[in-house]
Coordinates of N, CA and C and ligand atoms in Angstrom, one line a residue:
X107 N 23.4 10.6 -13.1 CA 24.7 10.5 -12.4 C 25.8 10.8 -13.4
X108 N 26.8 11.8 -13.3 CA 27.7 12.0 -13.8 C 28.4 11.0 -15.0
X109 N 29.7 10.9 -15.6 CA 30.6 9.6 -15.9 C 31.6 9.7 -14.6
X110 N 31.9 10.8 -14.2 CA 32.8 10.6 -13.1 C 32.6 9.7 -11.9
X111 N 31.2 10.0 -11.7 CA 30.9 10.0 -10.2 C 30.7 8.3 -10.3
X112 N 30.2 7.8 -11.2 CA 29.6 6.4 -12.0 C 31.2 5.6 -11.8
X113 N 32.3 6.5 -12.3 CA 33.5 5.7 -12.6 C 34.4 5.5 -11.1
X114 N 34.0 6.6 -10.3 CA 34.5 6.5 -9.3 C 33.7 5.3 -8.2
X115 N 32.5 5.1 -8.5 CA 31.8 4.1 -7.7 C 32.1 2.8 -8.0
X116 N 32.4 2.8 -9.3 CA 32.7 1.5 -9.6 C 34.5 0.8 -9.2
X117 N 35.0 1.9 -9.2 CA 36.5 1.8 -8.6 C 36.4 1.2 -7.3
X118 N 35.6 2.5 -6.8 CA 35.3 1.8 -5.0 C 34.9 0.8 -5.1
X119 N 34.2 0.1 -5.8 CA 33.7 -1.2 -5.7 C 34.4 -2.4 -6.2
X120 N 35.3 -2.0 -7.0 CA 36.4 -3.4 -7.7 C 37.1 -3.9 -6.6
X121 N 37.3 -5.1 -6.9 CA 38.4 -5.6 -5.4 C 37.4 -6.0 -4.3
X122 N 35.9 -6.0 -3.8 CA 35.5 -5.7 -2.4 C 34.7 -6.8 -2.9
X123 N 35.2 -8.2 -1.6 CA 33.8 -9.0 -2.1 C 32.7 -8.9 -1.0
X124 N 31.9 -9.5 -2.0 CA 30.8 -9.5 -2.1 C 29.9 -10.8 -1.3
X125 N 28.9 -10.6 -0.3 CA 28.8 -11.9 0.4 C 26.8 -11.6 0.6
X126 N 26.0 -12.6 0.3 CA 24.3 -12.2 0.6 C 24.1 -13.7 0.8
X127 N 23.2 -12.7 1.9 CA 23.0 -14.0 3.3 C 21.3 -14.2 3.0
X128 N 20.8 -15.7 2.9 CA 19.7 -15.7 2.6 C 19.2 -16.5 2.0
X129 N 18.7 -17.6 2.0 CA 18.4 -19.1 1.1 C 17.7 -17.9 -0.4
X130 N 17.7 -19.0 -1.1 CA 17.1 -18.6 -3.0 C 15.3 -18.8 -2.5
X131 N 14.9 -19.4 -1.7 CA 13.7 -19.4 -1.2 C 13.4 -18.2 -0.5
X132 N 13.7 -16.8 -0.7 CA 13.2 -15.7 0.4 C 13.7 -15.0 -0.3
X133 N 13.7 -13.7 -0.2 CA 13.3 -12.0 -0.9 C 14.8 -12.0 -1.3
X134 N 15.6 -13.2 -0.3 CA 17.5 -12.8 -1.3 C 17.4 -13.9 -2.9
X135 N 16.3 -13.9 -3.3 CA 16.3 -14.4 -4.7 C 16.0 -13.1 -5.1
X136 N 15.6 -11.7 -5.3 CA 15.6 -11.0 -5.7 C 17.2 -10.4 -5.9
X137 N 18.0 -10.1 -4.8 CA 18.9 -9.9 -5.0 C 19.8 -11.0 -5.9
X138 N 19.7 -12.3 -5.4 CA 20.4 -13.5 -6.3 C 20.1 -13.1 -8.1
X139 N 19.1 -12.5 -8.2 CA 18.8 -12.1 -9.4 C 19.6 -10.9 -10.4
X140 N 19.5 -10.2 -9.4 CA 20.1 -8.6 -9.5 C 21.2 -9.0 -9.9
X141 N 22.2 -10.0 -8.8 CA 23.7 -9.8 -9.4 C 24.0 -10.5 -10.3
X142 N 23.2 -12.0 -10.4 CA 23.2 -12.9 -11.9 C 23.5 -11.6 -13.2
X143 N 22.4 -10.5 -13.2 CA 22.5 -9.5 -14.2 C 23.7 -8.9 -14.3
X144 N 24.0 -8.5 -13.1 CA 25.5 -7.7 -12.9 C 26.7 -8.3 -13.8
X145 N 26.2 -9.8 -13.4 CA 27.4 -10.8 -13.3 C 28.8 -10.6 -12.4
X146 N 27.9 -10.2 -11.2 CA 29.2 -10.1 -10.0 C 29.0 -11.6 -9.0
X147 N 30.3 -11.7 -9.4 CA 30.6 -13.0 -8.2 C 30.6 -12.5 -7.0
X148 N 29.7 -14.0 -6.0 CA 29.4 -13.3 -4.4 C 29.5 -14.6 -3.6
X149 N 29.8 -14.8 -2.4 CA 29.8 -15.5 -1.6 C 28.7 -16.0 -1.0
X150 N 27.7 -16.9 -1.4 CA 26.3 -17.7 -0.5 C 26.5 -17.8 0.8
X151 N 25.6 -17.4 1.8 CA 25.5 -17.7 3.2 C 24.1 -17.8 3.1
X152 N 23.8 -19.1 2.8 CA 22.5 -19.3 3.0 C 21.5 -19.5 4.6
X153 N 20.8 -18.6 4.4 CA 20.6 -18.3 5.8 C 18.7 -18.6 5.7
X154 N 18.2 -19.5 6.3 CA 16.8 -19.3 6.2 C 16.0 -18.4 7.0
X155 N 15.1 -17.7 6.3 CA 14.1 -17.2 7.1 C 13.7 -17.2 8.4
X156 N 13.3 -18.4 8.5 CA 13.0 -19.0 10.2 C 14.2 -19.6 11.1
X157 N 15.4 -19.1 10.7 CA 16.7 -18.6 11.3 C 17.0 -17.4 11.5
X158 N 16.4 -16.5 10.6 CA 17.3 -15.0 10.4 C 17.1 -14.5 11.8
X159 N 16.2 -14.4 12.0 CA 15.7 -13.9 14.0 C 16.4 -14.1 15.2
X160 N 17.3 -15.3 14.6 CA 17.9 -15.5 16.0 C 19.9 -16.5 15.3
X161 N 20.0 -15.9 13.9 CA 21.4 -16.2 13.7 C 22.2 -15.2 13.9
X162 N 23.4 -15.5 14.8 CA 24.1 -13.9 15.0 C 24.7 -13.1 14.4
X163 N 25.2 -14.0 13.4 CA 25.8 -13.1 11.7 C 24.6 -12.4 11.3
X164 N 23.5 -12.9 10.8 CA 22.2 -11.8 10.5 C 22.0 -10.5 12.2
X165 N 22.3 -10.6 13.0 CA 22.2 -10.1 14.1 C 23.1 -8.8 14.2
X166 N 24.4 -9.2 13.7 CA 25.3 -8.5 13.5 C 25.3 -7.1 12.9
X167 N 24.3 -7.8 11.7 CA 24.2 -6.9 10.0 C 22.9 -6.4 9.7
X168 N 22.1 -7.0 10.7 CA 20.5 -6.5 10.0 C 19.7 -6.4 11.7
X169 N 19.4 -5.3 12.3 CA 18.6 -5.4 13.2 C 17.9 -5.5 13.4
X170 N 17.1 -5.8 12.4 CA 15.6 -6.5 12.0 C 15.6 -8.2 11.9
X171 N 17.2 -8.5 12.1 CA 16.9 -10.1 12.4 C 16.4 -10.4 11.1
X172 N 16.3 -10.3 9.8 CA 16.0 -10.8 8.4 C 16.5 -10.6 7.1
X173 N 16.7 -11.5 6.3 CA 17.1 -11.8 5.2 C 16.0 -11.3 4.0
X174 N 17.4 -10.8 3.1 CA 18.3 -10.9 2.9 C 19.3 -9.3 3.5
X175 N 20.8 -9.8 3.3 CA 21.6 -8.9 3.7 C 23.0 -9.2 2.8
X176 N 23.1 -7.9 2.5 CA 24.2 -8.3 1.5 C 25.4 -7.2 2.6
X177 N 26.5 -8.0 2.3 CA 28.0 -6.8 2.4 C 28.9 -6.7 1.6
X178 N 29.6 -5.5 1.1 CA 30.3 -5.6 0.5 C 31.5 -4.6 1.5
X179 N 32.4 -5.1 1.8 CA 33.7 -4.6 2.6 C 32.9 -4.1 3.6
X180 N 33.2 -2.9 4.2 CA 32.6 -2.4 5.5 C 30.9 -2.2 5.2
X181 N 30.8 -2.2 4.2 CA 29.3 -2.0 3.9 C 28.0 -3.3 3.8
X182 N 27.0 -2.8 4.9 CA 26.1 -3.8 5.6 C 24.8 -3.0 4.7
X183 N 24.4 -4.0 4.0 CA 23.1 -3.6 3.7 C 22.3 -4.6 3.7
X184 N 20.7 -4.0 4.0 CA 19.1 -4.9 4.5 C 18.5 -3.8 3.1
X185 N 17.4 -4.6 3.4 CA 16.5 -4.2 2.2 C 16.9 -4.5 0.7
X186 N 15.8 -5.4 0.3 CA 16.2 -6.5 -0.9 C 16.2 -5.2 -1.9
X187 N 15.4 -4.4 -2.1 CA 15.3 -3.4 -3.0 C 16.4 -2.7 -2.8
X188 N 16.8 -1.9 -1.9 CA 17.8 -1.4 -2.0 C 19.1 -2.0 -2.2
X189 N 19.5 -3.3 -1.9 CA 20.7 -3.5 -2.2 C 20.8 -4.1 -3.6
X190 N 19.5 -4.6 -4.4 CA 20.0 -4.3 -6.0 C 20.0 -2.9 -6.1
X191 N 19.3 -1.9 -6.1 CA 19.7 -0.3 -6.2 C 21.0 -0.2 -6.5
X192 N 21.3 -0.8 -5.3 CA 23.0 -0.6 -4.8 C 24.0 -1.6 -5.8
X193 N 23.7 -2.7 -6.1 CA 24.4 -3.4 -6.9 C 24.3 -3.0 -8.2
X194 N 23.1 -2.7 -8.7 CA 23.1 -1.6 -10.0 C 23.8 -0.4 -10.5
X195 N 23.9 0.3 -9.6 CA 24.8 1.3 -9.2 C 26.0 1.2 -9.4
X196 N 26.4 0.4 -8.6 CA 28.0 0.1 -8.3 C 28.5 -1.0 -9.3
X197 N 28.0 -1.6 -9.9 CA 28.4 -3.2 -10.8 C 27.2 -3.1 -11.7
X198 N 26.5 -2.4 -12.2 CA 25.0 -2.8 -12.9 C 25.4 -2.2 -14.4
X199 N 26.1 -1.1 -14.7 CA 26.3 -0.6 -16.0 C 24.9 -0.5 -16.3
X200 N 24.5 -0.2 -17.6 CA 22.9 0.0 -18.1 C 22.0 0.0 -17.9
X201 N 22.2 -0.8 -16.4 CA 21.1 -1.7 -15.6 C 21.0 -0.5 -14.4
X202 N 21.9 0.0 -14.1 CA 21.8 1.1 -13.2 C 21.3 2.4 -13.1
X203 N 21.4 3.8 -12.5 CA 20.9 4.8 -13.4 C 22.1 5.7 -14.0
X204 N 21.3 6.3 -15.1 CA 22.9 6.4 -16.1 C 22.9 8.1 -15.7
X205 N 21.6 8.7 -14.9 CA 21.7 10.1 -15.0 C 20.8 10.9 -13.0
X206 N 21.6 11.8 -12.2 CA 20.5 12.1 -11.2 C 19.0 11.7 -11.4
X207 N 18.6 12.2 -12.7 CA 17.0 11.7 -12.9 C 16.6 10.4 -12.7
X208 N 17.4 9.6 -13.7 CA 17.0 8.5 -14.0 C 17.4 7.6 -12.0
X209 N 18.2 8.3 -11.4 CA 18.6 7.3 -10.2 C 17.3 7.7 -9.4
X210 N 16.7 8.7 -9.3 CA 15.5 9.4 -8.7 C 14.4 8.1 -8.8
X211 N 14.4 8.1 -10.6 CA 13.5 7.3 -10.8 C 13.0 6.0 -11.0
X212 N 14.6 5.7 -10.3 CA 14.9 4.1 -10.0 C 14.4 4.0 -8.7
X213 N 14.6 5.1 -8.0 CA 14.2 4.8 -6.6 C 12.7 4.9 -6.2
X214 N 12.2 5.5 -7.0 CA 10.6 6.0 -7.0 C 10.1 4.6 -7.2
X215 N 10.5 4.2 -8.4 CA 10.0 2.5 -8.4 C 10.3 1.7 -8.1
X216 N 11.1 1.8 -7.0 CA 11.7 0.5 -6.3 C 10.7 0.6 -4.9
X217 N 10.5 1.8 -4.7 CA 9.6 2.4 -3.4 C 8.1 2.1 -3.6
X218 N 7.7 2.4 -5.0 CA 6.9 2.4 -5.1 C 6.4 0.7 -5.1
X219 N 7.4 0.1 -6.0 CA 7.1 -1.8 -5.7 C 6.5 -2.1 -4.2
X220 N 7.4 -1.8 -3.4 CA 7.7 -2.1 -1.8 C 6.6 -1.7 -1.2
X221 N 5.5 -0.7 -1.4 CA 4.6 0.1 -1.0 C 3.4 -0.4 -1.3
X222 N 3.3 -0.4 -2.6 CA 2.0 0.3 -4.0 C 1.9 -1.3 -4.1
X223 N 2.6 -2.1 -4.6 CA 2.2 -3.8 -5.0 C 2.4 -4.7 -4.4
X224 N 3.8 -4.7 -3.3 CA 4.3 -6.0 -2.8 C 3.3 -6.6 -1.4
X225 N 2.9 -5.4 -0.5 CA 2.0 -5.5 0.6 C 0.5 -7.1 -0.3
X226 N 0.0 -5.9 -1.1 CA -0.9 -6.7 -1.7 C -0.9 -8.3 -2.4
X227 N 0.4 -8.1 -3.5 CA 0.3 -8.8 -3.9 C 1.3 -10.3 -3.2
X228 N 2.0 -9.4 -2.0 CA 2.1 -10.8 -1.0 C 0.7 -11.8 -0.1
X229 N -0.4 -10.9 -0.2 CA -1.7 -11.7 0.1 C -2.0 -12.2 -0.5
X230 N -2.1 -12.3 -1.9 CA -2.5 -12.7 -2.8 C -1.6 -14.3 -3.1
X231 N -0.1 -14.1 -2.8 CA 0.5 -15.3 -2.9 C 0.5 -16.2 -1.9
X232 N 0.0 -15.9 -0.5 CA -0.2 -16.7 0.6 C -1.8 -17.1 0.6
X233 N -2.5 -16.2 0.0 CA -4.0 -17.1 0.0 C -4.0 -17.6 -1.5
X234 N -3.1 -18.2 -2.3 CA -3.3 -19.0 -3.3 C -2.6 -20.2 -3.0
X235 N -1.3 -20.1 -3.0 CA 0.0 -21.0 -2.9 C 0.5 -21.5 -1.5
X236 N 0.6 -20.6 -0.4 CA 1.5 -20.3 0.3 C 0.7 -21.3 1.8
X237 N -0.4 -20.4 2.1 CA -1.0 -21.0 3.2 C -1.7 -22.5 2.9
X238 N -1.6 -23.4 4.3 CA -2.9 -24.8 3.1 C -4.2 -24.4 2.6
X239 N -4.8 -25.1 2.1 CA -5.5 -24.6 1.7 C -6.8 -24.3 2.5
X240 N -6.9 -25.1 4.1 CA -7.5 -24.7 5.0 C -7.6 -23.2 5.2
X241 N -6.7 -22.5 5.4 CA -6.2 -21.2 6.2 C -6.4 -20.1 5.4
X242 N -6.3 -20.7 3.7 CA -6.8 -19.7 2.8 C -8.3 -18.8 2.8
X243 N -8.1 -17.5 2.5 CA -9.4 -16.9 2.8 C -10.0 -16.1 1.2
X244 N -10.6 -16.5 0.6 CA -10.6 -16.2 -0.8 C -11.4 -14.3 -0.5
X245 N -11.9 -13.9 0.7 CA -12.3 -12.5 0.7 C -10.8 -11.9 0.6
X246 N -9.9 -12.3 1.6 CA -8.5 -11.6 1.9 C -7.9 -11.8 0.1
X247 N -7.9 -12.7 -0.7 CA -7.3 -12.9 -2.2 C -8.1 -11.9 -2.7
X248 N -9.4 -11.7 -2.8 CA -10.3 -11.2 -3.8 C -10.1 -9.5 -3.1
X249 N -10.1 -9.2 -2.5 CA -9.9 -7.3 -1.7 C -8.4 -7.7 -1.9
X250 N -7.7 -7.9 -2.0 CA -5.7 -7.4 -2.4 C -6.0 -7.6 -4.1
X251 N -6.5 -8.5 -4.8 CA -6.6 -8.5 -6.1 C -8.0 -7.5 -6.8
X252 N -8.4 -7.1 -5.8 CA -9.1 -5.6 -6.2 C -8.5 -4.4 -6.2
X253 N -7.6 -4.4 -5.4 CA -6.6 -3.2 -5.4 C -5.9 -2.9 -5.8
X254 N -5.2 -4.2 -6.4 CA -4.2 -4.2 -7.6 C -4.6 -3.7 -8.5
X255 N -6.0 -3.4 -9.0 CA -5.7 -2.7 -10.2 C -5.3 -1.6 -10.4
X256 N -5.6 -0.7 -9.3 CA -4.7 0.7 -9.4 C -3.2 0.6 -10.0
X257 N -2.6 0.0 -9.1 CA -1.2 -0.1 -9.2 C -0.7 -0.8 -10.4
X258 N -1.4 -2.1 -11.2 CA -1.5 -2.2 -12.2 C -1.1 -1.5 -13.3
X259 N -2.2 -0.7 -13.0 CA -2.8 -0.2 -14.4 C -1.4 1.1 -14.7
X260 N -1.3 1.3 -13.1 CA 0.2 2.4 -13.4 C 1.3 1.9 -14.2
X261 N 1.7 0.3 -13.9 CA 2.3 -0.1 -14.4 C 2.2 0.2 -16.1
X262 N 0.5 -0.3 -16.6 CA 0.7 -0.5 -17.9 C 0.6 1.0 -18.7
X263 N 0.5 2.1 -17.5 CA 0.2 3.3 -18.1 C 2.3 4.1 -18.6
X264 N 2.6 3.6 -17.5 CA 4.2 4.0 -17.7 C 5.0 2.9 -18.7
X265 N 4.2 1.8 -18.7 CA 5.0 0.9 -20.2 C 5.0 1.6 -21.5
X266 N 3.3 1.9 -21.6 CA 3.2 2.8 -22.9 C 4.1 4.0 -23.4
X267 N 4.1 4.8 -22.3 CA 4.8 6.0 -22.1 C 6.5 5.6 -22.4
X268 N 6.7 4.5 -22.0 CA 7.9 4.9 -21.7 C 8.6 3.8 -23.0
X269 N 8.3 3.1 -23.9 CA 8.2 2.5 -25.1 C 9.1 1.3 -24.4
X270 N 8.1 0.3 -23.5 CA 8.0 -1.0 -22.8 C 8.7 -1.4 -21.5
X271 N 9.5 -0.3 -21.0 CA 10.2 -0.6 -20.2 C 9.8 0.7 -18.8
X272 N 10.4 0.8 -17.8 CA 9.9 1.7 -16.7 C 10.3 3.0 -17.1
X273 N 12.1 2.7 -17.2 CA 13.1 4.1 -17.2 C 13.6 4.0 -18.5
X274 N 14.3 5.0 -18.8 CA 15.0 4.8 -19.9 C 15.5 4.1 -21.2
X275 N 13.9 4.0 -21.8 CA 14.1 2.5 -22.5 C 14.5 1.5 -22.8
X276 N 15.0 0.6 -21.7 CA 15.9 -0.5 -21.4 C 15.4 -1.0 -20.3
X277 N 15.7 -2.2 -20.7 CA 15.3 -3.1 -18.7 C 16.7 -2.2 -17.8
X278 N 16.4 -2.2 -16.5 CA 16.9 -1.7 -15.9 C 16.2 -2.4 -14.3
X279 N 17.1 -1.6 -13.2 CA 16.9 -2.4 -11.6 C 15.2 -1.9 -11.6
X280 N 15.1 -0.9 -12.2 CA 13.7 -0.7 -11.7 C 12.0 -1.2 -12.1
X281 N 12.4 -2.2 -13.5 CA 11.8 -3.2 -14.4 C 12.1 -4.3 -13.2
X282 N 13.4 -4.4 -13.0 CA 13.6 -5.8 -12.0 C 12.9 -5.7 -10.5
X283 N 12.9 -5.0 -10.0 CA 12.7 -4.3 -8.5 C 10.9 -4.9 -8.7
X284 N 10.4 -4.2 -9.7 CA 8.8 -3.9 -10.2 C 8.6 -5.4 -10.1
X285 N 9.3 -6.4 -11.0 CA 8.8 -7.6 -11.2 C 9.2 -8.5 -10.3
X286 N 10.1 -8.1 -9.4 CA 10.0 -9.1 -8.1 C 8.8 -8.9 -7.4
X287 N 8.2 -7.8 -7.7 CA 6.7 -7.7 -6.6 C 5.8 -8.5 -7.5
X288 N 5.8 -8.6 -9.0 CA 5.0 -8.8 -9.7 C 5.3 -10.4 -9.6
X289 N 6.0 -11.2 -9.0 CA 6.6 -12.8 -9.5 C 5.3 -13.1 -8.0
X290 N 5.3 -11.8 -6.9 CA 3.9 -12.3 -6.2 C 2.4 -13.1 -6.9
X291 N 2.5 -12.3 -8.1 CA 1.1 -13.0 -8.7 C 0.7 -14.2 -8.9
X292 N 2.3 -14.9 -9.0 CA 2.1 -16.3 -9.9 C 0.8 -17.2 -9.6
X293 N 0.0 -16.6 -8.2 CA -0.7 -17.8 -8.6 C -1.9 -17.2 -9.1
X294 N -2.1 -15.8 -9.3 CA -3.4 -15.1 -10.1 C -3.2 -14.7 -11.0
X295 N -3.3 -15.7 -12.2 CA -2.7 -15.8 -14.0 C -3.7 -14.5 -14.2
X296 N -5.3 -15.3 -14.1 CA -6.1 -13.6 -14.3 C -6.1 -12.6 -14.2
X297 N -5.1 -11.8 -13.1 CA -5.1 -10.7 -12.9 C -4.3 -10.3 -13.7
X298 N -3.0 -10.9 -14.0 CA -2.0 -10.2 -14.8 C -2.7 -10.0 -16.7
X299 N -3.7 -11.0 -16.6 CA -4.0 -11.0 -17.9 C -5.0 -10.1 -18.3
X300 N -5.5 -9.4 -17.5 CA -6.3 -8.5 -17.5 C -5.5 -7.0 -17.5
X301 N -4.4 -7.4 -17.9 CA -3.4 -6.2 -17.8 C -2.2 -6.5 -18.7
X302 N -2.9 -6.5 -19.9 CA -1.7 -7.5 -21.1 C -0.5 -6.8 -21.2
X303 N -0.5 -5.5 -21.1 CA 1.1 -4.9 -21.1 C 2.2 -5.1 -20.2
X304 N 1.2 -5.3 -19.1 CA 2.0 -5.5 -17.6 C 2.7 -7.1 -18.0
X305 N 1.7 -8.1 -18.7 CA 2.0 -9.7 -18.8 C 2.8 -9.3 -19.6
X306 N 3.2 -9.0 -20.8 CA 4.4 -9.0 -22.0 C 5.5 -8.4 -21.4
X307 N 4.9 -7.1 -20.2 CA 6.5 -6.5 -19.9 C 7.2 -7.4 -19.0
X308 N 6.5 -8.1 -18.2 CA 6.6 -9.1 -17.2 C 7.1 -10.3 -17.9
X309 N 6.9 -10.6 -19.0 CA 7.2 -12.0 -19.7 C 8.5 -11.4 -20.0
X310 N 8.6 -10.5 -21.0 CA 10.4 -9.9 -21.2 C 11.2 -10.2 -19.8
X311 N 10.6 -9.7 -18.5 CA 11.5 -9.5 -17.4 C 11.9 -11.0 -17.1
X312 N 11.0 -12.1 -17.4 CA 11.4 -13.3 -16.6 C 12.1 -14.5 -17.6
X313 N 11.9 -13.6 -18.9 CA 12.8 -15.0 -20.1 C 14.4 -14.5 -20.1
X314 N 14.8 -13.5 -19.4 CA 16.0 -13.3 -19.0 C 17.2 -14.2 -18.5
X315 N 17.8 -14.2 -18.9 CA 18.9 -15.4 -18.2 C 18.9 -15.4 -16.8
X316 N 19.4 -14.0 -16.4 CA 19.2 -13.6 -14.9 C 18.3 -14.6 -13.8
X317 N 17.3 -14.3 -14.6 CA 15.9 -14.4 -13.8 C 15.6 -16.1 -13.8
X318 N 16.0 -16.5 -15.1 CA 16.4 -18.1 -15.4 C 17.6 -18.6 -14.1
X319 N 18.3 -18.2 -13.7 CA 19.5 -18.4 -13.0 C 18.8 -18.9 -11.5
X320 N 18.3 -17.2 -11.5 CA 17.8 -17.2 -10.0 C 16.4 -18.6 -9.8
X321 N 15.7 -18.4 -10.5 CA 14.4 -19.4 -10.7 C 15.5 -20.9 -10.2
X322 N 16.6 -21.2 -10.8 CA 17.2 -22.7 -11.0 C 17.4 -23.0 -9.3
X323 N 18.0 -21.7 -8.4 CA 18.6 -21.7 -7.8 C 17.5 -21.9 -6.4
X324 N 16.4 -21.8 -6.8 CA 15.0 -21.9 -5.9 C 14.5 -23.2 -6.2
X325 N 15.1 -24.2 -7.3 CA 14.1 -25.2 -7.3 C 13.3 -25.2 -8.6
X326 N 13.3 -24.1 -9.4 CA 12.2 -23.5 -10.2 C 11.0 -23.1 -9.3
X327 N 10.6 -22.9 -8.5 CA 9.6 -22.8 -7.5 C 9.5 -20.9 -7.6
Ligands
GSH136 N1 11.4 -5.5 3.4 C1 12.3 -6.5 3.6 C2 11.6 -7.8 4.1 C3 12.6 -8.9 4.5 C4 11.8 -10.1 5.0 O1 10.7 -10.1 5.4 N2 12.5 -11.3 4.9 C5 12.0 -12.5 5.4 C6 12.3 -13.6 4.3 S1 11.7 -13.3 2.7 C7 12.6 -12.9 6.7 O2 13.8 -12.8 6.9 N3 11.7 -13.4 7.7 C8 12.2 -13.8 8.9 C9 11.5 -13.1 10.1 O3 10.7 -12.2 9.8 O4 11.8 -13.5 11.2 C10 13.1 -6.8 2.3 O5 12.6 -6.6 1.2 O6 14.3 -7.2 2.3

């Protein structure tokens, strides 16, 4: 992305607050993350989950009836990935992408999170943690944690490549985007450790203040 085009988004964006709807318990802790980094002040509407479906502010802004949702002035955005994208972008400086390529390839891994690991390794977090432990089905944990190693291993193959980070040798939305799919693992220590670059690039992602912020704001949970 240009300096112009970068300077002018950021103009558009000074002045316009900022409001995300969504308890720190649900996928708006990713964004709650995103902007901690920014350090853009936002207005909380904590909205839970098993409200979003039928509150009419989320009704309003997200036709999918779920959280999270961010606005900023006339602008309504759904999709947790995309609206750090978008807070990166617009408020993110270094964190953003600094070049067409590098925005390409912010989006490729943001896509690719949402696609390639989150499906999976949201199974993985409901048959460890999530469901009782009645309901849990250790075939459904063990076939999503077999899968993961493709996607894994892409991870640890682009760390090397890219000297520890995704893009541009710096944490960036798309290190963040990646490890909010990857915070799915927590309850399969062994998988990540069977993938030591992915654990260290993942350990950098979460000793962050940011990430410390957002964690406080869930409980530590
Ligand atoms: N792909 C969406 C998923 C959003 C989503 O599933 N949100 C959940 C909370 S984490 C929700 O609002 N569930 C309520 C429902 O489905 O009724 C995103 O990443 O933002």
């Amino acid at each position: 992305m240009g300096d112009d085009l970068a300077g002018l988004q950021a103009q558009m964006g000074r002045g316009m607050s900022i409001t995300l709807y969504g308890i720190a318990k649900s996928r708006a802790s990713r964004c709650m993350w995103m902007l901690a980094e920014a350090g853009v002040p936002y207005t909380h509407v904590p909205v839970s989950p098993k409200d979003a479906a039928t509150d009419p502010r989320i009704a309003a802004l997200n036709p999918n009836g779920r959280v999270p949702v961010l606005t900023e002035g006339e602008l309504a955005l759904f999709e947790s990935f995309a609206i750090n994208l978008h807070i990166a972008k617009r408020h993110g400086g270094a964190l953003g992408p600094r070049t067409a390529e590098e925005d390409s390839l912010a989006v490729m891994w943001s896509l690719w999170a949402a696609t390639e690991l989150e499906p999976d390794a949201h199974q993985v977090l409901w048959h460890t943690l999530t469901l009782p432990p009645e309901q849990q089905e250790a075939a459904v944990r063990e076939g999503a944690i077999k899968r993961l190693h493709r996607p894994l291993g892409a991870v640890s193959a682009a760390l090397a490549k890219g000297g520890g980070w995704l893009m541009g040798g710096r944490f960036t939305v798309a290190d963040l985007n990646a490890a909010c799919a990857v915070f799915y693992l927590r309850g399969a220590p062994e998988l990540l450790a069977a993938f030591p670059a992915v654990q260290e690039w993942y350990g950098r992602c979460t000793a962050r203040e940011g990430f410390r912020q957002m964690l406080r704001l869930r409980g530590n949970a």
